[in-house]
């Protein structure tokens, strides 16, 4: 009997510890005044896109192959068998799209350049593609839009994938070579660079859930790819800094942060699922960037140790992509240990997550511990009906401002995304755009809800 009481006591203490250490922040929105959001003078506003999602005709990369393949059951990889195709034809429409940026009143644009177009074959750089990006960059600058360029946003050239992609640490040199080449061409005009977009999403989706290419389901390999992407970031940073214009450039990494909250705050298994997920998804990058260390030991799943003290210095800013949190519920299943559940009172977005502005505040609180300036490199909502966008925009931006008022150095905000585009495995059904796109005729239209963003930009001045 005493033993039983003792075990219960231990259980209660552990649960209390988790509850206190990882509270799920909830604000009383009724009593919050989120009108009139004033920002520091030099705070900047922007929107973001990625090449494969908007440009069109990306036919030399892993996603093109993926979109044109089927899974083990013969089913298409992308919802409704959609393909990125010509997407928003941003390649040809970039001048018109620059006008869209100007109408919003943003001063910054985060875009990626497509490695597979620039270097379609190993070591062969396509001059006409390089010229295209030169024109695009100059055009943005001429129109007073500051570009932030992402060097890797989910897509690999096919030749690089055939060599094993980021599964092999020894392949990082190919990516470095590409980065150095483009940096030597554009760094006179482009001062802001994002190395890798979301290493955790790339590795988890591509190597753990298998929803992204190459569709593998191997936790250890996922962790290795994640590590290699972090190393690639550090090495690219170090190389570019040594180059001409390196000193005057701001180079950072972009990471998605998501909180894992337990579906049942009294359930130890839910807590374990959350802490393990957080370790692999978030803490791995945080510990690498803050201490230069990776230490993961999850028996039977992942064992990974790595140390490089230089990594601590190798980023000028932290690019934070934030969308939402998820609630995990443990289940006894040999293959899937937990499931996502949604709380009754939460408002869903069209993606499988809820509106949770407090989470952006929480993410910023955590990222600030790395000690680098923060830029919100992505934040947005998929909302086809456009009936939640307005609320989403104001509340998330309020949450960001609250952190700034408390002294956190958040320098700018990029809304995801400028216009509807190819949402990876979700295809074209997810409408994240401030502008809707009619994919029949490429017509763009500002959504009603997006006017809230324009309003905030104006009121912030
Ligand atoms: C992401 C990607 C974007 C997505 C966006 C919406 O960083 O996951 O950067 O490409 O489209 O996050 O899901």
Short mmCIF file of C-alpha atoms and ligand atoms in Angstrom, two decimals:
data_model
loop_
_atom_site.label_atom_id
_atom_site.label_comp_id
_atom_site.label_asym_id
_atom_site.label_seq_id
_atom_site.Cartn_x
_atom_site.Cartn_y
_atom_site.Cartn_z
CA UNK A 1 0.00 0.00 0.00
CA UNK A 2 2.77 2.41 0.97
CA UNK A 3 4.53 1.63 -2.30
CA UNK A 4 1.36 2.51 -4.20
CA UNK A 5 1.03 5.86 -2.37
CA UNK A 6 4.66 6.51 -3.08
CA UNK A 7 4.24 5.82 -6.80
CA UNK A 8 1.18 8.05 -6.95
CA UNK A 9 3.13 10.78 -5.21
CA UNK A 10 6.00 10.49 -7.72
CA UNK A 11 3.50 10.60 -10.60
CA UNK A 12 1.85 13.72 -9.21
CA UNK A 13 5.20 15.42 -8.68
CA UNK A 14 6.34 14.67 -12.25
CA UNK A 15 3.07 15.89 -13.74
CA UNK A 16 3.14 19.03 -11.59
CA UNK A 17 6.70 19.67 -12.72
CA UNK A 18 5.77 19.40 -16.41
CA UNK A 19 2.69 21.56 -15.92
CA UNK A 20 4.68 24.31 -14.27
CA UNK A 21 7.64 24.13 -16.63
CA UNK A 22 5.63 24.02 -19.86
CA UNK A 23 2.43 25.99 -19.37
CA UNK A 24 0.08 26.31 -22.30
CA UNK A 25 -0.32 30.03 -22.48
CA UNK A 26 -3.86 31.33 -23.07
CA UNK A 27 -4.76 35.01 -23.06
CA UNK A 28 -8.18 36.48 -22.35
CA UNK A 29 -8.73 38.12 -25.70
CA UNK A 30 -11.89 39.88 -24.53
CA UNK A 31 -9.87 42.06 -22.24
CA UNK A 32 -7.02 42.73 -24.69
CA UNK A 33 -6.89 45.94 -26.68
CA UNK A 34 -5.24 44.99 -29.95
CA UNK A 35 -6.24 48.09 -31.88
CA UNK A 36 -3.63 50.63 -32.87
CA UNK A 37 -0.46 48.59 -32.93
CA UNK A 38 2.56 50.89 -32.80
CA UNK A 39 5.95 49.50 -33.80
CA UNK A 40 9.51 50.78 -33.39
CA UNK A 41 10.53 53.14 -36.21
CA UNK A 42 12.89 50.80 -38.03
CA UNK A 43 10.65 47.72 -37.84
CA UNK A 44 10.05 46.35 -41.34
CA UNK A 45 7.14 44.56 -43.06
CA UNK A 46 7.25 42.07 -45.88
CA UNK A 47 5.77 39.00 -47.47
CA UNK A 48 7.42 35.70 -48.40
CA UNK A 49 7.30 33.13 -51.19
CA UNK A 50 9.44 30.19 -52.35
CA UNK A 51 10.55 29.50 -55.92
CA UNK A 52 8.97 26.08 -56.41
CA UNK A 53 5.65 27.30 -55.04
CA UNK A 54 5.29 30.34 -57.30
CA UNK A 55 7.70 30.44 -60.23
CA UNK A 56 6.48 27.63 -62.42
CA UNK A 57 8.34 25.15 -64.59
CA UNK A 58 10.65 23.82 -61.91
CA UNK A 59 11.28 20.56 -63.72
CA UNK A 60 14.70 19.65 -62.56
CA UNK A 61 14.17 19.10 -58.89
CA UNK A 62 13.10 16.41 -56.42
CA UNK A 63 9.60 17.89 -56.10
CA UNK A 64 8.93 17.67 -59.81
CA UNK A 65 9.78 13.96 -59.68
CA UNK A 66 7.70 13.55 -56.54
CA UNK A 67 4.65 15.23 -58.07
CA UNK A 68 4.91 12.88 -61.01
CA UNK A 69 5.26 9.70 -59.01
CA UNK A 70 2.88 7.48 -57.04
CA UNK A 71 3.16 5.89 -53.61
CA UNK A 72 3.37 2.18 -52.75
CA UNK A 73 -0.39 1.86 -53.27
CA UNK A 74 -0.25 3.55 -56.65
CA UNK A 75 -1.82 6.75 -55.31
CA UNK A 76 -0.64 10.26 -56.22
CA UNK A 77 1.71 11.98 -53.80
CA UNK A 78 -0.04 15.33 -53.97
CA UNK A 79 -3.67 15.95 -52.99
CA UNK A 80 -6.01 15.58 -55.96
CA UNK A 81 -3.05 14.59 -58.08
CA UNK A 82 -2.15 18.26 -58.55
CA UNK A 83 1.22 19.34 -59.89
CA UNK A 84 3.05 22.60 -59.35
CA UNK A 85 3.11 23.18 -63.13
CA UNK A 86 3.40 26.83 -64.01
CA UNK A 87 2.19 27.79 -60.52
CA UNK A 88 1.75 31.59 -60.36
CA UNK A 89 4.07 32.04 -63.31
CA UNK A 90 5.96 34.42 -61.04
CA UNK A 91 8.95 33.82 -63.31
CA UNK A 92 7.26 35.91 -66.00
CA UNK A 93 4.98 37.96 -63.77
CA UNK A 94 7.50 39.32 -61.31
CA UNK A 95 7.01 42.92 -62.41
CA UNK A 96 3.27 42.73 -61.90
CA UNK A 97 3.89 40.94 -58.59
CA UNK A 98 6.21 43.73 -57.47
CA UNK A 99 3.23 46.05 -57.91
CA UNK A 100 1.27 43.79 -55.58
CA UNK A 101 3.98 44.17 -52.97
CA UNK A 102 3.90 47.94 -53.34
CA UNK A 103 0.12 48.05 -52.96
CA UNK A 104 0.45 46.29 -49.63
CA UNK A 105 2.92 48.91 -48.46
CA UNK A 106 5.60 46.36 -47.56
CA UNK A 107 9.27 47.24 -47.89
CA UNK A 108 10.70 43.70 -47.92
CA UNK A 109 10.23 40.54 -49.95
CA UNK A 110 11.57 37.11 -48.99
CA UNK A 111 11.98 34.85 -52.00
CA UNK A 112 14.05 31.80 -52.84
CA UNK A 113 16.18 31.17 -55.87
CA UNK A 114 15.89 27.78 -57.46
CA UNK A 115 19.13 25.80 -57.29
CA UNK A 116 17.88 23.26 -59.84
CA UNK A 117 17.31 25.99 -62.43
CA UNK A 118 20.60 27.75 -61.75
CA UNK A 119 22.68 24.55 -61.71
CA UNK A 120 20.59 22.04 -63.68
CA UNK A 121 23.57 19.72 -64.07
CA UNK A 122 26.35 19.35 -61.55
CA UNK A 123 28.86 22.15 -62.05
CA UNK A 124 26.97 23.69 -65.00
CA UNK A 125 25.46 27.05 -64.27
CA UNK A 126 22.78 28.42 -66.57
CA UNK A 127 23.65 31.99 -67.46
CA UNK A 128 20.15 32.90 -68.64
CA UNK A 129 18.72 31.84 -65.29
CA UNK A 130 21.37 33.79 -63.43
CA UNK A 131 20.45 36.80 -65.55
CA UNK A 132 16.80 36.35 -64.75
CA UNK A 133 17.43 36.52 -61.02
CA UNK A 134 19.71 39.53 -61.54
CA UNK A 135 16.86 41.31 -63.31
CA UNK A 136 14.38 40.35 -60.64
CA UNK A 137 16.67 41.54 -57.83
CA UNK A 138 17.42 44.83 -59.57
CA UNK A 139 13.76 45.38 -60.28
CA UNK A 140 12.81 44.88 -56.63
CA UNK A 141 15.52 47.23 -55.45
CA UNK A 142 14.57 49.84 -58.04
CA UNK A 143 11.07 49.68 -56.57
CA UNK A 144 12.36 50.11 -53.02
CA UNK A 145 11.70 46.53 -52.04
CA UNK A 146 14.54 44.93 -50.08
CA UNK A 147 15.06 41.28 -51.03
CA UNK A 148 15.76 38.53 -48.52
CA UNK A 149 17.03 35.56 -50.47
CA UNK A 150 16.59 31.99 -49.34
CA UNK A 151 19.23 29.66 -50.74
CA UNK A 152 17.46 26.39 -49.99
CA UNK A 153 13.70 26.13 -49.68
CA UNK A 154 12.86 22.40 -49.73
CA UNK A 155 13.95 21.64 -53.32
CA UNK A 156 17.09 19.81 -54.43
CA UNK A 157 18.33 19.49 -58.00
CA UNK A 158 17.80 15.91 -59.22
CA UNK A 159 21.53 15.36 -59.72
CA UNK A 160 22.17 16.32 -56.09
CA UNK A 161 19.50 13.91 -54.87
CA UNK A 162 20.99 11.11 -56.96
CA UNK A 163 24.23 11.64 -55.08
CA UNK A 164 22.32 11.12 -51.82
CA UNK A 165 21.31 14.74 -51.15
CA UNK A 166 21.65 15.85 -47.56
CA UNK A 167 21.69 12.26 -46.34
CA UNK A 168 25.45 12.47 -46.78
CA UNK A 169 27.51 15.02 -44.94
CA UNK A 170 30.08 14.83 -47.72
CA UNK A 171 27.50 16.28 -50.16
CA UNK A 172 27.34 19.61 -48.35
CA UNK A 173 30.22 20.79 -50.53
CA UNK A 174 27.92 20.85 -53.59
CA UNK A 175 25.45 23.12 -51.85
CA UNK A 176 28.29 25.33 -50.64
CA UNK A 177 29.57 25.65 -54.16
CA UNK A 178 26.14 26.77 -55.40
CA UNK A 179 25.82 29.28 -52.54
CA UNK A 180 29.26 30.76 -53.18
CA UNK A 181 28.53 31.13 -56.87
CA UNK A 182 25.27 33.01 -56.40
CA UNK A 183 26.64 35.06 -53.53
CA UNK A 184 29.55 36.22 -55.68
CA UNK A 185 27.05 37.45 -58.28
CA UNK A 186 24.29 38.98 -56.18
CA UNK A 187 25.88 40.05 -52.89
CA UNK A 188 26.60 43.54 -54.10
CA UNK A 189 22.86 44.18 -54.25
CA UNK A 190 21.46 41.58 -51.88
CA UNK A 191 22.39 42.15 -48.25
CA UNK A 192 20.14 39.61 -46.54
CA UNK A 193 20.42 35.87 -46.94
CA UNK A 194 18.60 32.89 -45.47
CA UNK A 195 20.66 29.72 -45.83
CA UNK A 196 18.28 26.84 -45.18
CA UNK A 197 14.53 26.98 -44.75
CA UNK A 198 13.16 24.76 -42.00
CA UNK A 199 15.67 21.92 -41.64
CA UNK A 200 13.26 20.18 -39.24
CA UNK A 201 10.36 20.22 -41.69
CA UNK A 202 12.53 19.03 -44.57
CA UNK A 203 13.89 16.14 -42.51
CA UNK A 204 10.73 15.15 -40.61
CA UNK A 205 8.45 15.29 -43.64
CA UNK A 206 10.93 13.72 -46.04
CA UNK A 207 12.47 11.07 -43.79
CA UNK A 208 10.07 10.40 -40.91
CA UNK A 209 6.47 10.82 -42.06
CA UNK A 210 7.44 10.30 -45.71
CA UNK A 211 4.94 12.90 -46.93
CA UNK A 212 7.63 14.92 -48.74
CA UNK A 213 10.33 13.51 -51.02
CA UNK A 214 12.14 11.19 -50.81
CA UNK A 215 9.29 9.61 -48.83
CA UNK A 216 11.46 7.64 -46.42
CA UNK A 217 10.35 6.62 -42.94
CA UNK A 218 13.48 6.29 -40.92
CA UNK A 219 13.84 8.31 -37.68
CA UNK A 220 17.61 7.90 -37.47
CA UNK A 221 18.09 9.06 -41.04
CA UNK A 222 15.71 11.98 -40.42
CA UNK A 223 17.91 13.10 -37.54
CA UNK A 224 21.06 12.74 -39.66
CA UNK A 225 19.56 14.83 -42.46
CA UNK A 226 18.47 17.43 -39.91
CA UNK A 227 22.00 17.56 -38.52
CA UNK A 228 23.54 17.79 -41.98
CA UNK A 229 21.31 20.73 -42.85
CA UNK A 230 22.39 22.51 -39.69
CA UNK A 231 26.02 21.85 -40.56
CA UNK A 232 25.35 23.06 -44.10
CA UNK A 233 24.00 26.30 -42.66
CA UNK A 234 27.13 26.81 -40.54
CA UNK A 235 29.53 26.01 -43.36
CA UNK A 236 27.71 28.21 -45.85
CA UNK A 237 27.67 31.04 -43.31
CA UNK A 238 31.40 30.71 -42.70
CA UNK A 239 32.24 30.56 -46.42
CA UNK A 240 30.07 33.53 -47.41
CA UNK A 241 31.40 35.64 -44.57
CA UNK A 242 34.92 35.17 -45.94
CA UNK A 243 33.89 36.40 -49.38
CA UNK A 244 33.70 39.92 -50.75
CA UNK A 245 30.62 41.64 -49.25
CA UNK A 246 30.49 38.90 -46.60
CA UNK A 247 31.07 41.33 -43.76
CA UNK A 248 28.33 43.67 -44.85
CA UNK A 249 25.80 40.87 -45.37
CA UNK A 250 23.34 39.55 -42.85
CA UNK A 251 23.11 35.76 -43.06
CA UNK A 252 20.75 33.64 -41.01
CA UNK A 253 18.93 30.35 -40.72
CA UNK A 254 15.16 29.92 -40.91
CA UNK A 255 13.48 27.54 -38.50
CA UNK A 256 9.89 26.53 -38.00
CA UNK A 257 8.91 26.45 -34.34
CA UNK A 258 5.87 24.53 -33.24
CA UNK A 259 4.86 23.74 -29.67
CA UNK A 260 3.80 20.25 -28.72
CA UNK A 261 1.24 20.51 -25.93
CA UNK A 262 -0.27 17.44 -24.28
CA UNK A 263 -3.91 16.71 -25.09
CA UNK A 264 -4.35 15.66 -21.45
CA UNK A 265 -2.17 17.61 -19.08
CA UNK A 266 -2.43 14.88 -16.41
CA UNK A 267 -1.26 12.08 -18.68
CA UNK A 268 2.40 11.17 -18.44
CA UNK A 269 2.44 9.41 -21.81
CA UNK A 270 1.10 12.51 -23.54
CA UNK A 271 3.85 14.51 -21.87
CA UNK A 272 6.52 12.06 -22.99
CA UNK A 273 5.22 12.19 -26.58
CA UNK A 274 5.41 15.99 -26.41
CA UNK A 275 8.87 16.22 -24.89
CA UNK A 276 10.34 13.69 -27.33
CA UNK A 277 8.75 15.48 -30.31
CA UNK A 278 10.06 18.79 -29.05
CA UNK A 279 13.56 17.38 -28.64
CA UNK A 280 13.72 16.18 -32.21
CA UNK A 281 11.81 19.03 -33.84
CA UNK A 282 12.89 22.10 -31.87
CA UNK A 283 15.49 21.51 -29.22
CA UNK A 284 17.95 19.87 -31.61
CA UNK A 285 18.37 23.11 -33.60
CA UNK A 286 18.21 25.34 -30.53
CA UNK A 287 20.93 23.43 -28.76
CA UNK A 288 23.05 23.40 -31.93
CA UNK A 289 22.71 27.17 -32.43
CA UNK A 290 23.11 28.05 -28.78
CA UNK A 291 25.76 25.59 -27.58
CA UNK A 292 27.10 24.02 -30.76
CA UNK A 293 25.85 20.65 -29.54
CA UNK A 294 23.42 17.97 -30.63
CA UNK A 295 22.63 15.22 -28.17
CA UNK A 296 19.75 12.87 -28.87
CA UNK A 297 19.35 9.44 -27.42
CA UNK A 298 15.92 7.92 -27.81
CA UNK A 299 16.38 4.17 -27.30
CA UNK A 300 15.56 2.09 -30.41
CA UNK A 301 14.91 5.22 -32.49
CA UNK A 302 17.59 7.86 -32.63
CA UNK A 303 21.10 8.14 -31.35
CA UNK A 304 22.99 11.21 -32.46
CA UNK A 305 25.80 13.24 -30.93
CA UNK A 306 27.56 16.11 -32.57
CA UNK A 307 29.60 19.04 -31.43
CA UNK A 308 30.98 22.10 -33.17
CA UNK A 309 31.53 25.13 -30.96
CA UNK A 310 31.92 27.36 -34.04
CA UNK A 311 28.22 26.86 -34.85
CA UNK A 312 27.35 29.21 -32.00
CA UNK A 313 28.75 32.18 -33.85
CA UNK A 314 27.49 31.21 -37.26
CA UNK A 315 24.27 33.12 -37.68
CA UNK A 316 23.51 36.83 -37.82
CA UNK A 317 19.80 36.44 -37.24
CA UNK A 318 17.25 33.80 -36.41
CA UNK A 319 14.45 33.52 -38.97
CA UNK A 320 11.36 32.27 -37.17
CA UNK A 321 8.53 30.62 -39.07
CA UNK A 322 5.50 30.22 -36.87
CA UNK A 323 2.01 28.89 -37.57
CA UNK A 324 0.57 27.03 -34.59
CA UNK A 325 0.95 24.40 -31.88
CA UNK A 326 -0.40 20.88 -31.79
CA UNK A 327 -1.90 18.74 -29.06
CA UNK A 328 -0.56 15.23 -28.82
CA UNK A 329 -2.42 12.27 -27.41
CA UNK A 330 -0.54 9.08 -26.77
CA UNK A 331 -1.94 5.88 -28.21
CA UNK A 332 -0.91 2.27 -27.95
CA UNK A 333 0.01 1.51 -31.51
CA UNK A 334 3.12 -0.21 -32.72
CA UNK A 335 3.75 2.32 -35.49
CA UNK A 336 2.17 5.57 -34.41
CA UNK A 337 2.58 6.44 -30.80
CA UNK A 338 0.48 9.54 -30.79
CA UNK A 339 -2.16 11.47 -32.67
CA UNK A 340 -3.01 15.14 -33.00
CA UNK A 341 -6.24 16.19 -31.36
CA UNK A 342 -8.06 19.49 -31.56
CA UNK A 343 -9.62 21.24 -28.61
CA UNK A 344 -13.32 22.01 -28.92
CA UNK A 345 -13.11 25.76 -28.47
CA UNK A 346 -10.21 26.37 -30.80
CA UNK A 347 -10.68 27.92 -34.22
CA UNK A 348 -9.27 25.79 -37.01
CA UNK A 349 -7.44 27.09 -40.04
CA UNK A 350 -7.84 25.19 -43.32
CA UNK A 351 -4.59 23.39 -42.52
CA UNK A 352 -4.73 20.90 -39.68
CA UNK A 353 -3.89 23.43 -37.03
CA UNK A 354 -5.63 26.07 -35.02
CA UNK A 355 -5.37 29.81 -34.56
CA UNK A 356 -3.05 30.26 -31.60
CA UNK A 357 -1.39 33.70 -31.45
CA UNK A 358 -0.07 33.07 -27.94
CA UNK A 359 2.15 30.46 -29.57
CA UNK A 360 4.00 33.09 -31.57
CA UNK A 361 4.70 34.89 -28.29
CA UNK A 362 5.90 31.62 -26.74
CA UNK A 363 8.09 30.86 -29.74
CA UNK A 364 9.70 34.30 -29.57
CA UNK A 365 10.37 33.86 -25.83
CA UNK A 366 12.20 30.66 -26.59
CA UNK A 367 14.11 31.88 -29.63
CA UNK A 368 15.35 34.95 -27.76
CA UNK A 369 17.49 32.65 -25.60
CA UNK A 370 19.75 32.08 -28.60
CA UNK A 371 20.70 35.72 -28.30
CA UNK A 372 20.41 36.76 -31.95
CA UNK A 373 18.09 39.31 -33.54
CA UNK A 374 14.84 37.67 -34.60
CA UNK A 375 13.01 38.08 -37.88
CA UNK A 376 9.60 36.52 -38.38
CA UNK A 377 10.33 34.97 -41.77
CA UNK A 378 6.89 33.33 -42.13
CA UNK A 379 3.50 33.56 -40.49
CA UNK A 380 0.13 33.23 -42.14
CA UNK A 381 -3.15 31.39 -42.47
CA UNK A 382 -4.74 29.10 -45.04
CA UNK A 383 -8.27 30.46 -45.19
CA UNK A 384 -10.21 29.79 -48.36
CA UNK A 385 -13.40 31.42 -47.06
CA UNK A 386 -11.41 34.44 -45.91
CA UNK A 387 -13.42 34.61 -42.72
CA UNK A 388 -10.54 34.20 -40.23
CA UNK A 389 -7.66 35.98 -41.96
CA UNK A 390 -8.42 39.39 -40.48
CA UNK A 391 -8.51 38.08 -36.92
CA UNK A 392 -5.43 35.93 -37.49
CA UNK A 393 -3.34 38.81 -38.79
CA UNK A 394 -4.21 41.23 -36.01
CA UNK A 395 -3.83 38.78 -33.17
CA UNK A 396 -0.55 37.23 -34.26
CA UNK A 397 0.94 40.64 -34.91
CA UNK A 398 -0.31 41.79 -31.52
CA UNK A 399 1.46 38.80 -29.94
CA UNK A 400 4.68 39.72 -31.71
CA UNK A 401 4.39 43.35 -30.61
CA UNK A 402 3.88 42.24 -27.03
CA UNK A 403 7.29 40.53 -27.13
CA UNK A 404 8.90 43.59 -28.65
CA UNK A 405 7.44 45.79 -25.91
CA UNK A 406 8.97 43.41 -23.39
CA UNK A 407 12.35 44.07 -24.91
CA UNK A 408 12.87 41.26 -27.45
CA UNK A 409 14.74 42.29 -30.58
CA UNK A 410 12.32 41.35 -33.36
CA UNK A 411 13.32 43.34 -36.40
CA UNK A 412 10.76 42.51 -39.06
CA UNK A 413 7.83 40.39 -40.14
CA UNK A 414 7.14 38.53 -43.39
CA UNK A 415 3.57 37.42 -44.00
CA UNK A 416 3.24 34.00 -45.62
CA UNK A 417 2.37 34.50 -48.41
CA UNK A 418 2.04 37.11 -51.12
CA UNK A 419 -0.39 35.11 -53.26
CA UNK A 420 -1.99 31.66 -53.33
CA UNK A 421 0.51 29.06 -54.46
CA UNK A 422 1.53 25.42 -54.56
CA UNK A 423 1.36 24.24 -50.96
CA UNK A 424 3.59 21.18 -51.33
CA UNK A 425 1.78 17.89 -50.56
CA UNK A 426 -1.47 19.85 -50.07
CA UNK A 427 -1.40 21.08 -53.66
CA UNK A 428 -3.38 24.17 -54.59
CA UNK A 429 -6.28 23.88 -52.15
CA UNK A 430 -4.63 25.76 -49.33
CA UNK A 431 -5.20 29.47 -49.78
CA UNK A 432 -2.48 31.26 -47.85
CA UNK A 433 -2.31 34.26 -50.18
CA UNK A 434 -2.91 37.88 -49.31
CA UNK A 435 -3.91 37.90 -52.96
CA UNK A 436 -6.05 35.13 -54.41
CA UNK A 437 -4.85 33.72 -57.72
CA UNK A 438 -7.11 32.47 -60.46
CA UNK A 439 -4.90 29.73 -61.89
CA UNK A 440 -6.84 29.72 -65.16
CA UNK A 441 -5.81 33.23 -66.12
CA UNK A 442 -3.23 34.23 -63.49
CA UNK A 443 -5.40 37.02 -62.19
CA UNK A 444 -4.54 38.20 -58.68
CA UNK A 445 -7.04 39.83 -56.33
CA UNK A 446 -6.51 41.29 -52.90
CA UNK A 447 -8.58 39.43 -50.32
CA UNK A 448 -10.83 41.41 -47.96
CA UNK A 449 -9.15 39.93 -44.89
CA UNK A 450 -5.72 40.95 -46.19
CA UNK A 451 -6.66 44.60 -45.85
CA UNK A 452 -6.01 44.14 -42.16
CA UNK A 453 -2.33 43.73 -42.95
CA UNK A 454 -2.29 46.98 -44.92
CA UNK A 455 -4.12 48.67 -42.07
CA UNK A 456 -1.60 47.48 -39.51
CA UNK A 457 1.34 48.53 -41.67
CA UNK A 458 -0.20 52.00 -41.87
CA UNK A 459 -1.03 52.24 -38.21
CA UNK A 460 2.42 51.04 -37.18
CA UNK A 461 4.15 54.03 -38.72
C1 LIG B 1 7.24 26.24 -44.84
C2 LIG B 1 7.30 26.62 -46.03
C3 LIG B 1 6.23 27.21 -46.84
C4 LIG B 1 4.83 26.74 -46.62
C5 LIG B 1 4.18 27.46 -45.47
C6 LIG B 1 2.72 27.13 -45.27
O1 LIG B 1 8.19 26.96 -44.50
O2 LIG B 1 6.67 25.28 -44.41
O3 LIG B 1 8.31 27.58 -45.92
O4 LIG B 1 6.75 26.81 -48.05
O5 LIG B 1 4.11 26.95 -47.76
O6 LIG B 1 4.83 27.16 -44.29
O7 LIG B 1 2.55 25.84 -44.83
#
